[in-house]
């Protein structure tokens, strides 16, 4: 239809298993015809380029951000007489729920002062409930169930440490929310997570029970030097949705500068997606194009005023509040 296309990729997939191979073919098809792409981390950008074959010059890194006005620390600093570790996540395999089943009992055994708050729901919740029963941790592991986003802050400010056990993450906005609330983060070293926070705000570990327990111990030792209010102020400087919007607009402006190509010029791009997939993608695009032209002929877009190109958005705004 001649539209300019900007694709935003928040995913991280592998290269070997059947599901990933299928998704990579779909991504190649999707990105064969885009003008620009946005990824949320450098790791995500590298993954997208390798999976799709798109030129790296077309892919830009624009991170996520956090609403620091919503995620604020508790006005009163928590005592360290009892250390509370908070987990808020979908309880599924990809989020490392099975890892939690092994880490939590060992941490409770080594540190009698530690208590866990687990928020979230999913198919792996049963395993966590069974773990709690098996090790008699009902008094030390509180299961909140699903936590609405509006109540996430209330759960976070009840703790000292945020534990993220994900097995794959392009970015992980959850650790931004936790850091904005003043929590020290312990996380698996996967995907784009190492890019998100400075070293003194996060303790990274391999996605293995022993290394996760070691990281929790290190975080507990670091707690006396953590000031939640200072951490919150640092997050306000590091991440802003206003900054994300400005950087995203630059990418869209760049896409508008690319020349429009017709279908015949674009078809060869789909052939590069594979010996059989390329031919299939070409056929799909030809059918879609013919269907669109038929619908245009049967019901022409009469009386629809074309939206004028007004140039960059920031040129029309007089203040940050307008933005």
mmCIF file of C-alpha atoms in Angstrom, residues 29-289:
data_model
loop_
_atom_site.group_PDB
_atom_site.id
_atom_site.type_symbol
_atom_site.label_atom_id
_atom_site.label_comp_id
_atom_site.label_asym_id
_atom_site.label_seq_id
_atom_site.Cartn_x
_atom_site.Cartn_y
_atom_site.Cartn_z
ATOM 1 C CA UNK A 29 9.359 -12.137 5.848
ATOM 2 C CA UNK A 30 8.268 -9.269 8.091
ATOM 3 C CA UNK A 31 11.520 -7.322 7.904
ATOM 4 C CA UNK A 32 12.132 -7.833 4.191
ATOM 5 C CA UNK A 33 9.956 -4.826 3.479
ATOM 6 C CA UNK A 34 10.419 -2.445 6.414
ATOM 7 C CA UNK A 35 12.080 0.952 6.352
ATOM 8 C CA UNK A 36 13.491 0.979 9.914
ATOM 9 C CA UNK A 37 13.446 -1.229 13.011
ATOM 10 C CA UNK A 38 13.646 -0.515 16.745
ATOM 11 C CA UNK A 39 15.058 -2.903 19.360
ATOM 12 C CA UNK A 40 15.060 -2.395 23.126
ATOM 13 C CA UNK A 41 18.675 -3.422 23.781
ATOM 14 C CA UNK A 42 21.931 -3.948 21.916
ATOM 15 C CA UNK A 43 21.577 -7.691 22.482
ATOM 16 C CA UNK A 44 18.084 -7.553 20.994
ATOM 17 C CA UNK A 45 19.412 -5.610 17.987
ATOM 18 C CA UNK A 46 22.146 -8.175 17.351
ATOM 19 C CA UNK A 47 19.608 -11.002 17.670
ATOM 20 C CA UNK A 48 17.205 -9.317 15.231
ATOM 21 C CA UNK A 49 19.938 -8.651 12.657
ATOM 22 C CA UNK A 50 21.206 -12.240 12.797
ATOM 23 C CA UNK A 51 17.718 -13.764 12.634
ATOM 24 C CA UNK A 52 16.315 -11.588 9.869
ATOM 25 C CA UNK A 53 19.297 -10.618 7.732
ATOM 26 C CA UNK A 54 18.233 -6.948 7.860
ATOM 27 C CA UNK A 55 20.983 -4.362 7.468
ATOM 28 C CA UNK A 56 22.289 -3.212 10.898
ATOM 29 C CA UNK A 57 22.107 0.376 9.628
ATOM 30 C CA UNK A 58 18.311 0.083 9.601
ATOM 31 C CA UNK A 59 18.066 -1.088 13.209
ATOM 32 C CA UNK A 60 18.121 1.351 16.126
ATOM 33 C CA UNK A 61 18.333 0.713 19.869
ATOM 34 C CA UNK A 62 15.701 2.570 21.887
ATOM 35 C CA UNK A 63 15.334 1.180 25.433
ATOM 36 C CA UNK A 64 12.197 0.929 27.496
ATOM 37 C CA UNK A 65 11.731 3.272 30.454
ATOM 38 C CA UNK A 66 9.888 3.457 33.764
ATOM 39 C CA UNK A 67 7.290 5.813 35.218
ATOM 40 C CA UNK A 68 9.360 7.076 38.155
ATOM 41 C CA UNK A 69 6.421 9.153 39.385
ATOM 42 C CA UNK A 70 4.467 5.928 39.897
ATOM 43 C CA UNK A 71 7.303 3.717 41.181
ATOM 44 C CA UNK A 72 8.685 5.544 44.203
ATOM 45 C CA UNK A 73 10.430 4.157 47.303
ATOM 46 C CA UNK A 74 8.737 3.809 50.657
ATOM 47 C CA UNK A 75 8.966 7.090 52.622
ATOM 48 C CA UNK A 76 10.264 5.108 55.586
ATOM 49 C CA UNK A 77 13.428 3.045 55.137
ATOM 50 C CA UNK A 78 12.875 -0.630 55.937
ATOM 51 C CA UNK A 79 14.737 -2.275 58.788
ATOM 52 C CA UNK A 80 17.255 -4.969 57.883
ATOM 53 C CA UNK A 81 16.358 -7.102 60.896
ATOM 54 C CA UNK A 82 14.309 -9.159 58.458
ATOM 55 C CA UNK A 83 15.283 -9.172 54.784
ATOM 56 C CA UNK A 84 12.434 -9.459 52.286
ATOM 57 C CA UNK A 85 13.090 -10.679 48.742
ATOM 58 C CA UNK A 86 10.353 -9.846 46.228
ATOM 59 C CA UNK A 87 9.553 -11.831 43.090
ATOM 60 C CA UNK A 88 6.919 -10.456 40.698
ATOM 61 C CA UNK A 89 6.672 -12.435 37.476
ATOM 62 C CA UNK A 90 4.518 -14.674 35.372
ATOM 63 C CA UNK A 91 5.104 -18.121 36.797
ATOM 64 C CA UNK A 92 6.068 -19.860 33.567
ATOM 65 C CA UNK A 93 9.138 -21.739 32.348
ATOM 66 C CA UNK A 94 10.565 -18.805 30.364
ATOM 67 C CA UNK A 95 10.532 -16.629 33.488
ATOM 68 C CA UNK A 96 12.590 -19.171 35.422
ATOM 69 C CA UNK A 97 9.878 -20.403 37.788
ATOM 70 C CA UNK A 98 11.585 -23.811 37.977
ATOM 71 C CA UNK A 99 14.770 -22.035 39.031
ATOM 72 C CA UNK A 100 12.907 -20.345 41.886
ATOM 73 C CA UNK A 101 11.740 -23.740 43.137
ATOM 74 C CA UNK A 102 15.393 -24.685 43.743
ATOM 75 C CA UNK A 103 16.742 -21.293 44.841
ATOM 76 C CA UNK A 104 14.159 -20.294 47.468
ATOM 77 C CA UNK A 105 14.567 -23.309 49.824
ATOM 78 C CA UNK A 106 18.358 -23.024 49.762
ATOM 79 C CA UNK A 107 18.294 -19.276 50.500
ATOM 80 C CA UNK A 108 15.854 -19.871 53.368
ATOM 81 C CA UNK A 109 18.157 -22.583 54.765
ATOM 82 C CA UNK A 110 21.256 -20.386 54.635
ATOM 83 C CA UNK A 111 19.653 -17.146 55.826
ATOM 84 C CA UNK A 112 17.099 -17.510 58.656
ATOM 85 C CA UNK A 113 16.321 -13.769 58.472
ATOM 86 C CA UNK A 114 15.164 -13.916 54.849
ATOM 87 C CA UNK A 115 11.516 -14.002 53.777
ATOM 88 C CA UNK A 116 10.068 -14.140 50.242
ATOM 89 C CA UNK A 117 7.064 -12.418 48.665
ATOM 90 C CA UNK A 118 6.080 -14.024 45.350
ATOM 91 C CA UNK A 119 3.600 -12.208 43.125
ATOM 92 C CA UNK A 120 2.306 -13.635 39.890
ATOM 93 C CA UNK A 121 0.327 -16.503 38.461
ATOM 94 C CA UNK A 122 0.812 -19.161 35.828
ATOM 95 C CA UNK A 123 1.120 -22.912 35.240
ATOM 96 C CA UNK A 124 4.278 -23.149 37.393
ATOM 97 C CA UNK A 125 2.558 -21.757 40.482
ATOM 98 C CA UNK A 126 1.681 -25.331 41.490
ATOM 99 C CA UNK A 127 5.381 -26.203 41.695
ATOM 100 C CA UNK A 128 6.051 -23.253 43.995
ATOM 101 C CA UNK A 129 3.114 -24.204 46.208
ATOM 102 C CA UNK A 130 4.445 -27.773 46.390
ATOM 103 C CA UNK A 131 7.928 -26.485 47.251
ATOM 104 C CA UNK A 132 6.495 -24.386 50.059
ATOM 105 C CA UNK A 133 4.680 -27.400 51.484
ATOM 106 C CA UNK A 134 7.644 -29.763 51.074
ATOM 107 C CA UNK A 135 10.073 -27.527 52.984
ATOM 108 C CA UNK A 136 7.473 -26.143 55.449
ATOM 109 C CA UNK A 137 8.064 -22.554 54.294
ATOM 110 C CA UNK A 138 4.489 -21.295 54.651
ATOM 111 C CA UNK A 139 5.650 -18.638 57.134
ATOM 112 C CA UNK A 140 8.565 -17.521 54.970
ATOM 113 C CA UNK A 141 7.176 -17.606 51.429
ATOM 114 C CA UNK A 142 4.073 -15.497 50.822
ATOM 115 C CA UNK A 143 2.200 -16.215 47.590
ATOM 116 C CA UNK A 144 0.253 -13.159 46.384
ATOM 117 C CA UNK A 145 -1.170 -14.586 43.172
ATOM 118 C CA UNK A 146 -1.731 -12.275 40.207
ATOM 119 C CA UNK A 147 -0.771 -8.669 40.998
ATOM 120 C CA UNK A 148 -2.487 -5.876 39.004
ATOM 121 C CA UNK A 149 0.025 -3.364 37.639
ATOM 122 C CA UNK A 150 -1.458 -0.600 39.815
ATOM 123 C CA UNK A 151 -0.535 -2.647 42.903
ATOM 124 C CA UNK A 152 2.985 -3.662 41.861
ATOM 125 C CA UNK A 153 4.583 -0.749 43.722
ATOM 126 C CA UNK A 154 2.866 -1.746 46.960
ATOM 127 C CA UNK A 155 4.394 -5.206 46.674
ATOM 128 C CA UNK A 156 7.842 -3.897 45.711
ATOM 129 C CA UNK A 157 8.233 -1.428 48.588
ATOM 130 C CA UNK A 158 7.615 -4.283 51.032
ATOM 131 C CA UNK A 159 11.034 -5.694 50.195
ATOM 132 C CA UNK A 160 14.766 -5.009 50.079
ATOM 133 C CA UNK A 161 15.808 -7.164 47.104
ATOM 134 C CA UNK A 162 14.096 -7.899 43.795
ATOM 135 C CA UNK A 163 14.794 -11.334 42.335
ATOM 136 C CA UNK A 164 14.499 -11.898 38.582
ATOM 137 C CA UNK A 165 15.038 -15.474 37.413
ATOM 138 C CA UNK A 166 14.164 -15.116 33.717
ATOM 139 C CA UNK A 167 15.820 -17.480 31.250
ATOM 140 C CA UNK A 168 15.507 -14.988 28.375
ATOM 141 C CA UNK A 169 14.845 -11.245 28.301
ATOM 142 C CA UNK A 170 15.275 -8.628 25.601
ATOM 143 C CA UNK A 171 15.238 -5.880 28.251
ATOM 144 C CA UNK A 172 13.222 -6.623 31.468
ATOM 145 C CA UNK A 173 11.248 -3.562 32.496
ATOM 146 C CA UNK A 174 10.429 -5.234 35.838
ATOM 147 C CA UNK A 175 13.916 -4.558 37.178
ATOM 148 C CA UNK A 176 13.549 -0.879 36.221
ATOM 149 C CA UNK A 177 10.382 -0.666 38.310
ATOM 150 C CA UNK A 178 12.107 -2.397 41.213
ATOM 151 C CA UNK A 179 15.167 -0.116 41.039
ATOM 152 C CA UNK A 180 12.925 2.949 40.848
ATOM 153 C CA UNK A 181 11.338 1.753 44.105
ATOM 154 C CA UNK A 182 14.817 1.518 45.647
ATOM 155 C CA UNK A 183 15.291 -2.256 45.599
ATOM 156 C CA UNK A 184 18.634 -3.892 44.882
ATOM 157 C CA UNK A 185 18.202 -6.385 42.047
ATOM 158 C CA UNK A 186 19.476 -9.935 41.704
ATOM 159 C CA UNK A 187 19.004 -11.237 38.171
ATOM 160 C CA UNK A 188 20.061 -13.937 35.779
ATOM 161 C CA UNK A 189 22.682 -12.790 33.270
ATOM 162 C CA UNK A 190 20.568 -13.337 30.148
ATOM 163 C CA UNK A 191 19.706 -11.365 27.008
ATOM 164 C CA UNK A 192 19.735 -7.612 27.414
ATOM 165 C CA UNK A 193 19.552 -7.638 31.233
ATOM 166 C CA UNK A 194 23.248 -6.744 31.784
ATOM 167 C CA UNK A 195 22.677 -3.518 29.813
ATOM 168 C CA UNK A 196 19.788 -2.252 31.939
ATOM 169 C CA UNK A 197 21.260 -1.155 35.303
ATOM 170 C CA UNK A 198 24.648 0.060 36.572
ATOM 171 C CA UNK A 199 26.787 -2.563 38.328
ATOM 172 C CA UNK A 200 26.140 -1.158 41.812
ATOM 173 C CA UNK A 201 22.356 -1.548 41.375
ATOM 174 C CA UNK A 202 22.290 -5.177 40.272
ATOM 175 C CA UNK A 203 23.975 -8.491 41.051
ATOM 176 C CA UNK A 204 24.098 -10.799 38.038
ATOM 177 C CA UNK A 205 24.235 -14.586 38.114
ATOM 178 C CA UNK A 206 24.196 -17.482 35.704
ATOM 179 C CA UNK A 207 20.768 -19.161 35.417
ATOM 180 C CA UNK A 208 21.808 -21.967 37.779
ATOM 181 C CA UNK A 209 20.619 -22.486 41.384
ATOM 182 C CA UNK A 210 24.081 -22.369 42.968
ATOM 183 C CA UNK A 211 25.096 -19.138 41.264
ATOM 184 C CA UNK A 212 21.740 -17.529 42.026
ATOM 185 C CA UNK A 213 22.149 -18.344 45.734
ATOM 186 C CA UNK A 214 25.657 -16.847 45.637
ATOM 187 C CA UNK A 215 24.263 -13.674 44.059
ATOM 188 C CA UNK A 216 21.564 -13.386 46.733
ATOM 189 C CA UNK A 217 24.238 -13.677 49.437
ATOM 190 C CA UNK A 218 26.270 -10.915 47.771
ATOM 191 C CA UNK A 219 23.171 -8.700 47.542
ATOM 192 C CA UNK A 220 22.410 -9.203 51.243
ATOM 193 C CA UNK A 221 25.956 -8.097 52.082
ATOM 194 C CA UNK A 222 25.489 -4.983 49.890
ATOM 195 C CA UNK A 223 22.201 -3.890 51.488
ATOM 196 C CA UNK A 224 23.651 -1.605 54.218
ATOM 197 C CA UNK A 225 25.152 0.601 51.495
ATOM 198 C CA UNK A 226 21.927 0.922 49.486
ATOM 199 C CA UNK A 227 19.914 4.149 49.801
ATOM 200 C CA UNK A 228 16.500 3.707 48.088
ATOM 201 C CA UNK A 229 15.954 7.458 47.672
ATOM 202 C CA UNK A 230 19.300 7.959 45.926
ATOM 203 C CA UNK A 231 18.635 4.950 43.711
ATOM 204 C CA UNK A 232 15.263 6.418 42.735
ATOM 205 C CA UNK A 233 16.851 9.772 41.803
ATOM 206 C CA UNK A 234 19.434 7.988 39.655
ATOM 207 C CA UNK A 235 16.669 6.109 37.837
ATOM 208 C CA UNK A 236 14.912 9.398 37.064
ATOM 209 C CA UNK A 237 18.063 10.559 35.286
ATOM 210 C CA UNK A 238 18.746 7.259 33.531
ATOM 211 C CA UNK A 239 15.299 6.455 32.120
ATOM 212 C CA UNK A 240 12.531 8.722 30.844
ATOM 213 C CA UNK A 241 9.573 8.026 28.555
ATOM 214 C CA UNK A 242 10.041 11.553 27.146
ATOM 215 C CA UNK A 243 13.530 10.551 25.997
ATOM 216 C CA UNK A 244 12.169 7.310 24.531
ATOM 217 C CA UNK A 245 9.520 9.267 22.609
ATOM 218 C CA UNK A 246 12.095 11.698 21.174
ATOM 219 C CA UNK A 247 14.410 8.886 20.078
ATOM 220 C CA UNK A 248 11.500 6.971 18.547
ATOM 221 C CA UNK A 249 10.420 10.050 16.614
ATOM 222 C CA UNK A 250 13.904 10.344 15.091
ATOM 223 C CA UNK A 251 13.572 6.789 13.763
ATOM 224 C CA UNK A 252 10.139 7.538 12.274
ATOM 225 C CA UNK A 253 11.442 10.741 10.685
ATOM 226 C CA UNK A 254 14.293 8.739 9.154
ATOM 227 C CA UNK A 255 11.811 6.191 7.773
ATOM 228 C CA UNK A 256 9.859 8.992 6.074
ATOM 229 C CA UNK A 257 13.005 10.006 4.196
ATOM 230 C CA UNK A 258 13.338 6.615 2.474
ATOM 231 C CA UNK A 259 12.006 6.462 -1.103
ATOM 232 C CA UNK A 260 8.853 4.443 -1.747
ATOM 233 C CA UNK A 261 9.432 1.280 -3.783
ATOM 234 C CA UNK A 262 6.851 -0.573 -5.858
ATOM 235 C CA UNK A 263 5.956 -4.247 -5.556
ATOM 236 C CA UNK A 264 8.212 -5.420 -8.405
ATOM 237 C CA UNK A 265 11.238 -3.815 -6.747
ATOM 238 C CA UNK A 266 10.382 -5.431 -3.399
ATOM 239 C CA UNK A 267 9.710 -9.007 -4.549
ATOM 240 C CA UNK A 268 13.412 -9.969 -4.910
ATOM 241 C CA UNK A 269 13.870 -9.226 -1.195
ATOM 242 C CA UNK A 270 11.436 -12.005 -0.282
ATOM 243 C CA UNK A 271 13.303 -14.517 -2.441
ATOM 244 C CA UNK A 272 16.300 -14.145 -0.100
ATOM 245 C CA UNK A 273 14.221 -15.606 2.775
ATOM 246 C CA UNK A 274 14.928 -19.179 1.667
ATOM 247 C CA UNK A 275 14.653 -21.564 -1.273
ATOM 248 C CA UNK A 276 11.044 -22.537 -0.530
ATOM 249 C CA UNK A 277 10.025 -19.846 1.955
ATOM 250 C CA UNK A 278 11.078 -17.067 -0.402
ATOM 251 C CA UNK A 279 8.836 -18.329 -3.203
ATOM 252 C CA UNK A 280 5.951 -18.783 -0.744
ATOM 253 C CA UNK A 281 6.393 -15.259 0.623
ATOM 254 C CA UNK A 282 6.419 -13.828 -2.919
ATOM 255 C CA UNK A 283 3.181 -15.654 -3.699
ATOM 256 C CA UNK A 284 1.571 -14.371 -0.490
ATOM 257 C CA UNK A 285 2.591 -10.789 -1.271
ATOM 258 C CA UNK A 286 1.279 -10.979 -4.854
ATOM 259 C CA UNK A 287 -2.069 -12.356 -3.657
ATOM 260 C CA UNK A 288 -2.292 -9.667 -0.948
ATOM 261 C CA UNK A 289 -1.478 -6.967 -3.482
#
